[in-house]
Amino acid sequence: MTTINLTVNGVHHVVELETDRIKLVDVLRDQLELTGTKVGCGVGKCGSCTVLLNDEPVTSCNLLARKADGADIVTIEGVADGFDLHPVQEAFIEAGAVQCGFCTPGLVVRTLALLDSNPNPSDDEIYGALEKHLCRCTGYEAIIDAVKLAQSRMSSSTVPRA
């Protein structure tokens, strides 16, 4: 048994791992009951499981939980401020970039990371950041529109980081 310490969405957790092979997504979903992070492909290729690990987007389905020991993690549940949605979340809704919603948490988290690190990304930078995500419902035009809408809103106000 291995014990790890995580700060998830601002809350400290001590987590017992039954084996060293447990993935971060399984800890988040099964032990911490943060089910907003989805498991799509299970091999880090679809982006549904994206979370922020020390401010960097990572696919949590292929990251061993023990490698996140001591990390600060933000999941989709940590993006909103209570019942007030983050501008990225609002933009995804308004642009019609949410259909079935399965890929949305990962896309929102990756968009947040992009706009936090680069408040004015070019189209190529937006495409590059989101190329690690698969969406079977919206087509990508609405998603790109959502990123640009969030970008304009975040650049015109001071929005606190998730």
PDB file of C-alpha atoms in Angstrom:
ATOM      1  CA  MET A   1       0.000   0.000   0.000  1.00  0.00           C
ATOM      2  CA  THR A   2       1.279   3.449  -0.942  1.00  0.00           C
ATOM      3  CA  THR A   3       0.071   6.753   0.488  1.00  0.00           C
ATOM      4  CA  ILE A   4       0.075   9.925  -1.586  1.00  0.00           C
ATOM      5  CA  ASN A   5      -0.861  13.511  -0.818  1.00  0.00           C
ATOM      6  CA  LEU A   6      -2.830  15.549  -3.344  1.00  0.00           C
ATOM      7  CA  THR A   7      -4.410  18.964  -3.307  1.00  0.00           C
ATOM      8  CA  VAL A   8      -7.434  18.711  -5.581  1.00  0.00           C
ATOM      9  CA  ASN A   9      -9.481  21.808  -6.311  1.00  0.00           C
ATOM     10  CA  GLY A  10      -7.928  23.459  -3.270  1.00  0.00           C
ATOM     11  CA  VAL A  11      -8.658  20.596  -0.850  1.00  0.00           C
ATOM     12  CA  HIS A  12      -5.867  18.448   0.586  1.00  0.00           C
ATOM     13  CA  HIS A  13      -6.344  14.672   0.369  1.00  0.00           C
ATOM     14  CA  VAL A  14      -4.348  11.751   1.704  1.00  0.00           C
ATOM     15  CA  VAL A  15      -5.015   8.802  -0.589  1.00  0.00           C
ATOM     16  CA  GLU A  16      -4.166   5.149  -0.114  1.00  0.00           C
ATOM     17  CA  LEU A  17      -3.202   3.336  -3.317  1.00  0.00           C
ATOM     18  CA  GLU A  18      -3.758  -0.417  -3.344  1.00  0.00           C
ATOM     19  CA  THR A  19      -1.056  -0.818  -5.995  1.00  0.00           C
ATOM     20  CA  ASP A  20       1.536   1.371  -7.672  1.00  0.00           C
ATOM     21  CA  ARG A  21      -0.302   0.901 -10.994  1.00  0.00           C
ATOM     22  CA  ILE A  22      -3.450   2.908 -10.134  1.00  0.00           C
ATOM     23  CA  LYS A  23      -4.051   5.774 -12.550  1.00  0.00           C
ATOM     24  CA  LEU A  24      -4.758   9.317 -11.431  1.00  0.00           C
ATOM     25  CA  VAL A  25      -8.158   9.306 -13.165  1.00  0.00           C
ATOM     26  CA  ASP A  26      -9.210   6.304 -11.066  1.00  0.00           C
ATOM     27  CA  VAL A  27      -8.220   8.061  -7.848  1.00  0.00           C
ATOM     28  CA  LEU A  28     -10.136  11.179  -8.868  1.00  0.00           C
ATOM     29  CA  ARG A  29     -13.265   9.309  -9.941  1.00  0.00           C
ATOM     30  CA  ASP A  30     -13.386   6.316  -7.598  1.00  0.00           C
ATOM     31  CA  GLN A  31     -11.749   7.516  -4.401  1.00  0.00           C
ATOM     32  CA  LEU A  32     -12.436  11.253  -4.444  1.00  0.00           C
ATOM     33  CA  GLU A  33     -15.779  10.929  -6.291  1.00  0.00           C
ATOM     34  CA  LEU A  34     -14.913  13.672  -8.796  1.00  0.00           C
ATOM     35  CA  THR A  35     -16.656  12.087 -11.765  1.00  0.00           C
ATOM     36  CA  GLY A  36     -16.499  15.110 -14.056  1.00  0.00           C
ATOM     37  CA  THR A  37     -13.170  13.824 -15.321  1.00  0.00           C
ATOM     38  CA  LYS A  38     -14.107  11.222 -17.930  1.00  0.00           C
ATOM     39  CA  VAL A  39     -12.385   8.070 -19.134  1.00  0.00           C
ATOM     40  CA  GLY A  40     -12.679   7.875 -22.899  1.00  0.00           C
ATOM     41  CA  CYS A  41      -9.920   5.912 -24.561  1.00  0.00           C
ATOM     42  CA  GLY A  42      -7.926   4.991 -21.460  1.00  0.00           C
ATOM     43  CA  VAL A  43      -4.596   5.581 -23.211  1.00  0.00           C
ATOM     44  CA  GLY A  44      -4.251   9.377 -23.279  1.00  0.00           C
ATOM     45  CA  LYS A  45      -5.351   9.915 -26.883  1.00  0.00           C
ATOM     46  CA  CYS A  46      -8.843  11.477 -26.590  1.00  0.00           C
ATOM     47  CA  GLY A  47      -8.367  14.170 -23.926  1.00  0.00           C
ATOM     48  CA  SER A  48     -11.568  13.444 -21.980  1.00  0.00           C
ATOM     49  CA  CYS A  49      -9.598  12.859 -18.796  1.00  0.00           C
ATOM     50  CA  THR A  50      -7.570  16.097 -18.944  1.00  0.00           C
ATOM     51  CA  VAL A  51      -6.880  17.806 -15.619  1.00  0.00           C
ATOM     52  CA  LEU A  52      -4.392  20.449 -14.551  1.00  0.00           C
ATOM     53  CA  LEU A  53      -1.415  19.078 -12.652  1.00  0.00           C
ATOM     54  CA  ASN A  54       0.638  21.914 -11.192  1.00  0.00           C
ATOM     55  CA  ASP A  55      -0.996  24.231 -13.778  1.00  0.00           C
ATOM     56  CA  GLU A  56      -0.149  21.975 -16.740  1.00  0.00           C
ATOM     57  CA  PRO A  57      -2.787  19.990 -18.638  1.00  0.00           C
ATOM     58  CA  VAL A  58      -2.240  16.229 -18.432  1.00  0.00           C
ATOM     59  CA  THR A  59      -4.225  13.186 -19.457  1.00  0.00           C
ATOM     60  CA  SER A  60      -4.984  11.540 -16.144  1.00  0.00           C
ATOM     61  CA  CYS A  61      -5.858   8.141 -17.627  1.00  0.00           C
ATOM     62  CA  ASN A  62      -2.246   7.354 -18.412  1.00  0.00           C
ATOM     63  CA  LEU A  63      -0.599   9.016 -15.424  1.00  0.00           C
ATOM     64  CA  LEU A  64       0.179   6.835 -12.455  1.00  0.00           C
ATOM     65  CA  ALA A  65      -1.360   8.363  -9.346  1.00  0.00           C
ATOM     66  CA  ARG A  66       1.875   7.937  -7.394  1.00  0.00           C
ATOM     67  CA  LYS A  67       3.572  10.338  -9.842  1.00  0.00           C
ATOM     68  CA  ALA A  68       1.111  13.026  -8.729  1.00  0.00           C
ATOM     69  CA  ASP A  69       2.176  12.799  -5.079  1.00  0.00           C
ATOM     70  CA  GLY A  70       2.418  16.326  -3.686  1.00  0.00           C
ATOM     71  CA  ALA A  71       0.763  17.863  -6.744  1.00  0.00           C
ATOM     72  CA  ASP A  72      -1.848  20.559  -7.028  1.00  0.00           C
ATOM     73  CA  ILE A  73      -4.644  19.296  -9.285  1.00  0.00           C
ATOM     74  CA  VAL A  74      -7.606  21.110 -10.807  1.00  0.00           C
ATOM     75  CA  THR A  75     -10.454  19.062 -12.250  1.00  0.00           C
ATOM     76  CA  ILE A  76     -13.544  20.351 -14.042  1.00  0.00           C
ATOM     77  CA  GLU A  77     -15.260  20.518 -10.641  1.00  0.00           C
ATOM     78  CA  GLY A  78     -12.711  23.139  -9.575  1.00  0.00           C
ATOM     79  CA  VAL A  79     -13.173  25.446 -12.554  1.00  0.00           C
ATOM     80  CA  ALA A  80     -16.462  27.108 -11.563  1.00  0.00           C
ATOM     81  CA  ASP A  81     -16.750  29.359  -8.526  1.00  0.00           C
ATOM     82  CA  GLY A  82     -19.593  27.689  -6.698  1.00  0.00           C
ATOM     83  CA  PHE A  83     -22.618  28.108  -8.951  1.00  0.00           C
ATOM     84  CA  ASP A  84     -20.911  30.819 -11.037  1.00  0.00           C
ATOM     85  CA  LEU A  85     -19.498  29.304 -14.190  1.00  0.00           C
ATOM     86  CA  HIS A  86     -16.052  30.295 -15.391  1.00  0.00           C
ATOM     87  CA  PRO A  87     -16.070  32.352 -18.633  1.00  0.00           C
ATOM     88  CA  VAL A  88     -14.624  29.331 -20.465  1.00  0.00           C
ATOM     89  CA  GLN A  89     -17.570  27.205 -19.352  1.00  0.00           C
ATOM     90  CA  GLU A  90     -20.041  29.947 -20.293  1.00  0.00           C
ATOM     91  CA  ALA A  91     -18.419  30.328 -23.710  1.00  0.00           C
ATOM     92  CA  PHE A  92     -18.675  26.595 -24.421  1.00  0.00           C
ATOM     93  CA  ILE A  93     -22.390  26.696 -23.651  1.00  0.00           C
ATOM     94  CA  GLU A  94     -23.077  29.873 -25.638  1.00  0.00           C
ATOM     95  CA  ALA A  95     -21.092  28.735 -28.683  1.00  0.00           C
ATOM     96  CA  GLY A  96     -22.915  25.391 -28.811  1.00  0.00           C
ATOM     97  CA  ALA A  97     -19.689  23.508 -28.128  1.00  0.00           C
ATOM     98  CA  VAL A  98     -21.440  21.189 -25.664  1.00  0.00           C
ATOM     99  CA  GLN A  99     -23.455  18.342 -27.121  1.00  0.00           C
ATOM    100  CA  CYS A 100     -23.237  14.983 -25.364  1.00  0.00           C
ATOM    101  CA  GLY A 101     -20.798  16.587 -22.916  1.00  0.00           C
ATOM    102  CA  PHE A 102     -18.421  13.648 -22.589  1.00  0.00           C
ATOM    103  CA  CYS A 103     -15.378  15.444 -23.993  1.00  0.00           C
ATOM    104  CA  THR A 104     -16.348  18.851 -22.626  1.00  0.00           C
ATOM    105  CA  PRO A 105     -14.628  18.682 -19.210  1.00  0.00           C
ATOM    106  CA  GLY A 106     -11.257  17.939 -20.788  1.00  0.00           C
ATOM    107  CA  LEU A 107     -11.720  20.603 -23.450  1.00  0.00           C
ATOM    108  CA  VAL A 108     -12.691  23.220 -20.873  1.00  0.00           C
ATOM    109  CA  VAL A 109      -9.690  22.393 -18.677  1.00  0.00           C
ATOM    110  CA  ARG A 110      -7.292  22.445 -21.659  1.00  0.00           C
ATOM    111  CA  THR A 111      -8.784  25.760 -22.859  1.00  0.00           C
ATOM    112  CA  LEU A 112      -8.367  27.241 -19.400  1.00  0.00           C
ATOM    113  CA  ALA A 113      -4.712  26.179 -19.371  1.00  0.00           C
ATOM    114  CA  LEU A 114      -4.175  27.626 -22.842  1.00  0.00           C
ATOM    115  CA  LEU A 115      -5.720  30.999 -22.018  1.00  0.00           C
ATOM    116  CA  ASP A 116      -3.941  31.201 -18.658  1.00  0.00           C
ATOM    117  CA  SER A 117      -0.567  30.652 -20.300  1.00  0.00           C
ATOM    118  CA  ASN A 118      -1.322  32.603 -23.488  1.00  0.00           C
ATOM    119  CA  PRO A 119      -4.150  35.143 -23.196  1.00  0.00           C
ATOM    120  CA  ASN A 120      -4.050  35.897 -26.929  1.00  0.00           C
ATOM    121  CA  PRO A 121      -3.366  32.655 -28.815  1.00  0.00           C
ATOM    122  CA  SER A 122      -3.345  32.548 -32.590  1.00  0.00           C
ATOM    123  CA  ASP A 123      -5.653  30.192 -34.462  1.00  0.00           C
ATOM    124  CA  ASP A 124      -2.724  27.814 -34.953  1.00  0.00           C
ATOM    125  CA  GLU A 125      -1.998  27.842 -31.212  1.00  0.00           C
ATOM    126  CA  ILE A 126      -5.656  27.110 -30.426  1.00  0.00           C
ATOM    127  CA  TYR A 127      -5.715  24.241 -32.920  1.00  0.00           C
ATOM    128  CA  GLY A 128      -2.423  22.937 -31.546  1.00  0.00           C
ATOM    129  CA  ALA A 129      -3.667  22.968 -27.963  1.00  0.00           C
ATOM    130  CA  LEU A 130      -6.897  21.182 -28.835  1.00  0.00           C
ATOM    131  CA  GLU A 131      -5.467  18.640 -31.278  1.00  0.00           C
ATOM    132  CA  LYS A 132      -5.133  16.192 -28.392  1.00  0.00           C
ATOM    133  CA  HIS A 133      -8.932  16.086 -27.973  1.00  0.00           C
ATOM    134  CA  LEU A 134     -11.542  14.072 -29.793  1.00  0.00           C
ATOM    135  CA  CYS A 135     -15.141  15.213 -30.091  1.00  0.00           C
ATOM    136  CA  ARG A 136     -17.614  13.127 -32.036  1.00  0.00           C
ATOM    137  CA  CYS A 137     -20.649  15.400 -31.651  1.00  0.00           C
ATOM    138  CA  THR A 138     -19.962  19.092 -32.228  1.00  0.00           C
ATOM    139  CA  GLY A 139     -17.469  19.187 -35.023  1.00  0.00           C
ATOM    140  CA  TYR A 140     -14.654  21.457 -34.040  1.00  0.00           C
ATOM    141  CA  GLU A 141     -15.939  24.776 -35.354  1.00  0.00           C
ATOM    142  CA  ALA A 142     -18.149  25.391 -32.303  1.00  0.00           C
ATOM    143  CA  ILE A 143     -15.281  24.452 -29.989  1.00  0.00           C
ATOM    144  CA  ILE A 144     -12.911  26.898 -31.691  1.00  0.00           C
ATOM    145  CA  ASP A 145     -15.635  29.549 -31.511  1.00  0.00           C
ATOM    146  CA  ALA A 146     -15.986  28.845 -27.777  1.00  0.00           C
ATOM    147  CA  VAL A 147     -12.248  29.269 -27.201  1.00  0.00           C
ATOM    148  CA  LYS A 148     -12.257  32.588 -29.064  1.00  0.00           C
ATOM    149  CA  LEU A 149     -15.333  33.785 -27.151  1.00  0.00           C
ATOM    150  CA  ALA A 150     -13.708  32.861 -23.841  1.00  0.00           C
ATOM    151  CA  GLN A 151     -10.487  34.547 -24.970  1.00  0.00           C
ATOM    152  CA  SER A 152     -12.271  37.818 -25.695  1.00  0.00           C
ATOM    153  CA  ARG A 153     -14.174  37.739 -22.416  1.00  0.00           C
ATOM    154  CA  MET A 154     -11.144  36.850 -20.306  1.00  0.00           C
ATOM    155  CA  SER A 155      -8.961  39.507 -21.961  1.00  0.00           C
ATOM    156  CA  SER A 156     -11.535  42.191 -21.214  1.00  0.00           C
ATOM    157  CA  SER A 157     -11.858  41.335 -17.518  1.00  0.00           C
ATOM    158  CA  THR A 158      -9.813  40.059 -14.646  1.00  0.00           C
ATOM    159  CA  VAL A 159     -11.000  36.511 -14.172  1.00  0.00           C
ATOM    160  CA  PRO A 160      -9.418  34.556 -11.332  1.00  0.00           C
ATOM    161  CA  ARG A 161      -7.715  31.336 -12.186  1.00  0.00           C
ATOM    162  CA  ALA A 162      -9.476  28.091 -11.345  1.00  0.00           C
TER     163      ALA A 162
END
